[in-house]
Coordinates of C-alpha atoms and ligand atoms in Angstrom, one line a residue:
X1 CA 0.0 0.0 0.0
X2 CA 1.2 3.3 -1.0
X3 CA 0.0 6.3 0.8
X4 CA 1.0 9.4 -0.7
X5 CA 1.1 12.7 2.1
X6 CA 0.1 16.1 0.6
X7 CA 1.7 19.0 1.9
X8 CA 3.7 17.6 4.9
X9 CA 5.8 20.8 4.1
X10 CA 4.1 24.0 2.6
X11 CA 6.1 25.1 -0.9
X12 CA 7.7 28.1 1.1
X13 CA 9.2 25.6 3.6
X14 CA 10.5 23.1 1.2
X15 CA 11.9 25.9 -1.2
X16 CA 13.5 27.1 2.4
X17 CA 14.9 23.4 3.2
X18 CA 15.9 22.9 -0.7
X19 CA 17.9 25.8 -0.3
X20 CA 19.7 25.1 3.1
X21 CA 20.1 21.5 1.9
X22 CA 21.5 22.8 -1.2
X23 CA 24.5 25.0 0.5
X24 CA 25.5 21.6 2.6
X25 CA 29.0 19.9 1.5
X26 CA 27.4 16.1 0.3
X27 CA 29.2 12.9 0.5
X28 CA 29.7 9.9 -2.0
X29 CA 26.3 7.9 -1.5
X30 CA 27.8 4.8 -2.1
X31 CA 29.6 5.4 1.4
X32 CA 26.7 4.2 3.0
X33 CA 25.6 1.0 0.2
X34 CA 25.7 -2.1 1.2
X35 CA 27.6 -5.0 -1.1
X36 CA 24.7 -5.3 -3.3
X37 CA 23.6 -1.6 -3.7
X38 CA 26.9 -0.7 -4.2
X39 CA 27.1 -1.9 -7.6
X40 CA 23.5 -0.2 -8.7
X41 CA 23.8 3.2 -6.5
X42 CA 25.7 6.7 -8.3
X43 CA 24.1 9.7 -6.1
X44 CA 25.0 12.3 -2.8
X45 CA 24.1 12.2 0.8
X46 CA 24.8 14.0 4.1
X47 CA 26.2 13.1 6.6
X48 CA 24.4 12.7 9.9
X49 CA 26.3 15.0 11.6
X50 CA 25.2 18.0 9.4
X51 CA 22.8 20.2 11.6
X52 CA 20.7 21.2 8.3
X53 CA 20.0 17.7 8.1
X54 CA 19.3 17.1 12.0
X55 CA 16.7 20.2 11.9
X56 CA 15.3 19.0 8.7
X57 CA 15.0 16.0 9.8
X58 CA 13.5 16.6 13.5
X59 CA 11.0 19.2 11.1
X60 CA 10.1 16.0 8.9
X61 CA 9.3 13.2 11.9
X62 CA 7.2 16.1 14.0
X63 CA 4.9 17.0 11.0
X64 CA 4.1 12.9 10.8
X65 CA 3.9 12.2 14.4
X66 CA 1.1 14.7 13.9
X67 CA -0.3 13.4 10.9
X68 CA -3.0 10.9 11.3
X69 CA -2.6 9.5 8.2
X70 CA 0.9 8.3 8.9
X71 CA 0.3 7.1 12.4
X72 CA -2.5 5.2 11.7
X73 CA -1.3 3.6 8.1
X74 CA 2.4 3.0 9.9
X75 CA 1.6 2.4 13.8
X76 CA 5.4 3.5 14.1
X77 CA 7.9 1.8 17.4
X78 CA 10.9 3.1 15.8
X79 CA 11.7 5.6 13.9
X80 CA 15.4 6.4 12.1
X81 CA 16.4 9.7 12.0
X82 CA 15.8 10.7 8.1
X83 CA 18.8 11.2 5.5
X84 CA 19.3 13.4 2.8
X85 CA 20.1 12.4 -0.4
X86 CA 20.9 14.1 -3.9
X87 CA 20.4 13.1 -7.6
X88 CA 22.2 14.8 -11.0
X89 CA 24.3 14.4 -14.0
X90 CA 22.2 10.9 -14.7
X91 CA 22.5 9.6 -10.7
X92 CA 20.2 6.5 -10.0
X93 CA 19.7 4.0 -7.7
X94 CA 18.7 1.0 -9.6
X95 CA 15.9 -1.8 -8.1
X96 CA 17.1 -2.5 -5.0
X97 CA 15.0 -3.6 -1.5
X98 CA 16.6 -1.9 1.5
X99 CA 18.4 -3.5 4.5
X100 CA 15.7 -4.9 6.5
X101 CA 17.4 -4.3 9.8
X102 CA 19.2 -1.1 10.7
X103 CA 20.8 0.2 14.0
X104 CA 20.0 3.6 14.8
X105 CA 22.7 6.2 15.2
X106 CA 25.2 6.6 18.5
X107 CA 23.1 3.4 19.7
X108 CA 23.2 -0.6 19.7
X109 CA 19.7 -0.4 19.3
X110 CA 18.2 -2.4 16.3
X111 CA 15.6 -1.2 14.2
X112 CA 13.4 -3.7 11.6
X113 CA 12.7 -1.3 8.5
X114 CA 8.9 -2.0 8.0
X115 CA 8.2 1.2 6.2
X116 CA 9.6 3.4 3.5
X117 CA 8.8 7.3 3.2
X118 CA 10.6 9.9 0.5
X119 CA 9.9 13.4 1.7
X120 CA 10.5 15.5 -1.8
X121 CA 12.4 19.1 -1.4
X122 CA 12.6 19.7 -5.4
X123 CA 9.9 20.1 -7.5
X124 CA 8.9 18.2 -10.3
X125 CA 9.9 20.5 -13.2
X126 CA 13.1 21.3 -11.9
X127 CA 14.7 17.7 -12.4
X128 CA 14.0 14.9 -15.5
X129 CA 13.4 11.7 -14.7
X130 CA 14.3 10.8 -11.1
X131 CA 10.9 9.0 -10.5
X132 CA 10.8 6.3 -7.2
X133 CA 9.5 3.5 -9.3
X134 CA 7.9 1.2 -6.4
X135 CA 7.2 -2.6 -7.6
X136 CA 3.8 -4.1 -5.7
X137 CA 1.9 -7.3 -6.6
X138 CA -0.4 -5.4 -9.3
X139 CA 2.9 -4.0 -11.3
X140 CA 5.1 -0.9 -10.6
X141 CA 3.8 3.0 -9.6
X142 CA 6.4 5.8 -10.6
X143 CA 5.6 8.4 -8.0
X144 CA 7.5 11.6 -8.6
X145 CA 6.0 14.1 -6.1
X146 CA 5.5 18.3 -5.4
X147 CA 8.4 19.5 -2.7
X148 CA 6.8 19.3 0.4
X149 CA 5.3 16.1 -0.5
X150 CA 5.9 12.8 1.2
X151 CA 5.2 8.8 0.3
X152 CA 5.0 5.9 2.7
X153 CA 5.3 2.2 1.2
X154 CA 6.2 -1.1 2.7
X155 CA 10.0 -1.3 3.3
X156 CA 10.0 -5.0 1.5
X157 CA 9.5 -3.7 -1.9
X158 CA 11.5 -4.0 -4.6
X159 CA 11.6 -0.1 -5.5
X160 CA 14.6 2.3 -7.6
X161 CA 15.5 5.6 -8.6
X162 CA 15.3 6.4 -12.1
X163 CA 18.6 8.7 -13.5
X164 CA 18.2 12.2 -12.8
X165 CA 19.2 13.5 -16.6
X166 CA 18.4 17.5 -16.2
X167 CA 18.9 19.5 -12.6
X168 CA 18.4 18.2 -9.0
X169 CA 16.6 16.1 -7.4
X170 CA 16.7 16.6 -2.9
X171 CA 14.6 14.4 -1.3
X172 CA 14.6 13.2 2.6
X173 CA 14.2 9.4 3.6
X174 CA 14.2 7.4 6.0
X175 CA 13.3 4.0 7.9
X176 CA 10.0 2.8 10.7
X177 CA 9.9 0.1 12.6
X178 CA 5.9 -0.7 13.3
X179 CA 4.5 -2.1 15.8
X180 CA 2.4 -4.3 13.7
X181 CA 5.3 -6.3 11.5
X182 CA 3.3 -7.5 8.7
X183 CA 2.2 -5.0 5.7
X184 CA -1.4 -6.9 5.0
X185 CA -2.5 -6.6 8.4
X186 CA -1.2 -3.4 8.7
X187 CA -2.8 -2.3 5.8
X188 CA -6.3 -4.1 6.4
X189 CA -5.9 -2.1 10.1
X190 CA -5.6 1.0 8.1
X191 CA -8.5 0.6 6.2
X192 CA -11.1 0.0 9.0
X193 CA -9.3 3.3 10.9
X194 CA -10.7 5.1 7.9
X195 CA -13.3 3.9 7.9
X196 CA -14.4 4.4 11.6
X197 CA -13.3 7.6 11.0
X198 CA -15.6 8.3 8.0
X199 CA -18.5 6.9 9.9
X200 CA -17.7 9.1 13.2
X201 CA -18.1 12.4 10.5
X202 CA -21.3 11.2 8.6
X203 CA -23.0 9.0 10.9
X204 CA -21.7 10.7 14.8
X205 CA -24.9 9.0 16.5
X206 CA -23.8 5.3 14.6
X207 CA -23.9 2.7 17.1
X208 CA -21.5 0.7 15.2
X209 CA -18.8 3.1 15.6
X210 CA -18.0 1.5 19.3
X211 CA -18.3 -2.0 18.2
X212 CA -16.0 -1.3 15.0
X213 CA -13.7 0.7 17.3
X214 CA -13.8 -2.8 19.7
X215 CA -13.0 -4.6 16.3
X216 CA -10.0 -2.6 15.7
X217 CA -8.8 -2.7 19.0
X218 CA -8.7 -6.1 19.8
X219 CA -7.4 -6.6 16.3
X220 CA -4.2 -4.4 17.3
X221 CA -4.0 -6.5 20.8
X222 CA -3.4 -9.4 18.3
X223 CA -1.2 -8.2 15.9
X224 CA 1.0 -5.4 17.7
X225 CA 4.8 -6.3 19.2
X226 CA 6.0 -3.9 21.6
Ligands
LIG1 O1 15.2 8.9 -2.8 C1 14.3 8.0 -2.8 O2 13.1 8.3 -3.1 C2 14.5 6.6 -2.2 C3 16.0 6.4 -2.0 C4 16.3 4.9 -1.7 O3 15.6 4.1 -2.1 C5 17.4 4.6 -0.8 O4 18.2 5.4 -0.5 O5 17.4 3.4 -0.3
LIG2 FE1 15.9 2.2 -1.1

């Protein structure tokens, strides 16, 4: 399931991140690659240390931890602070799936990448190609989003980067670990959220909203890991 977030960042913001992001000294991408990646991977990143990409980042996870969309769809445990990457002069990353566990940074702690989310700083028409082709089991989406624009899929798809050919494409990303492991039950989970929600707005007096929200509950008692 791939849930696209509208205006996480308002243009102005993004433009004002693009730019910060933009005067920041970027690093060899396939630094961070593993063996396999390595060989399909020619783009930038920051470094963690960079304080651009700490306040960006810390921007980024506060907008989603107040975003009902994201919280319900990705039920987050863990969350990896986001990196910054940087696409030109044909950069890719070819079809590739991404580590599926990840320690977070200055820590021992182990995170399980359940979920995927792109946060786009560069608008469409100022960089060709570059579209995050996603593979799912009805065929591939090529989502190539506004700046200030996010998309959340299931960290065990096969996904790339398709060459950047004209200008520059920034975009954040970064890793979740959910408390609900599996992406079927954590999209079914997501679906009756919605629609509990969409009957608490049409239908306030509904007496299946408590029974539903029961349903859901008990459902999340089952499938949850904490
Ligand atoms: O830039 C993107 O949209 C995704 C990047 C990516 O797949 C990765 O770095 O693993
Ligand atoms: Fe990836």
């Amino acid at each position: 399931m791939l849930i696209p977030i509208k205006g996480l960042l308002s243009s102005e913001e993004a433009e004002k991140c693009r730019q910060a992001l933009m005067q920041e000294t970027w690093n060899d991408g396939r630094q961070t690659a593993g063996h396999v990646a390595i060989n399909v991977k020619t783009n930038l990143q920051l470094s963690r240390d960079s304080q651009v990409a700490q306040q960006i980042g810390d921007l980024i996870l506060d907008r989603l931890g107040a975003h009902p969309h994201f919280m319900s769809a990705v039920l987050p445990a863990k969350v990896l602070p986001p990196l910054f990457n940087r696409y030109e002069s044909g950069g890719a990353y070819g079809n590739h799936v991404d580590n599926a566990l990840l320690t977070l940074p200055n820590s021992s702690i182990k995170l399980r990448s359940d979920v995927s989310t792109t946060v786009f700083f560069s608008e469409p028409e100022q960089y060709e190609g570059g579209e995050l082709v996603i593979q799912h089991s009805y065929g591939e989406e090529r989502v190539k989003l506004a700046a200030g624009d996010a998309i959340v899929y299931p960290a065990n798809s096969m996904h790339r980067v398709e060459p950047v050919t004209e200008g520059i494409r920034l975009a954040a990303f970064f890793w979740s670990q959910s408390l609900v492991a599996s992406s079927e039950q954590r999209q079914m989970l997501y679906e009756l959220d919605q629609n509990i929600q969409t009957l608490i707005m049409d239908h306030p007096e509904s007496e299946s909203i408590a029974s539903l929200t029961h349903l859901y509950h008990n459902l999340l008692r089952h499938w949850s890991q904490t």
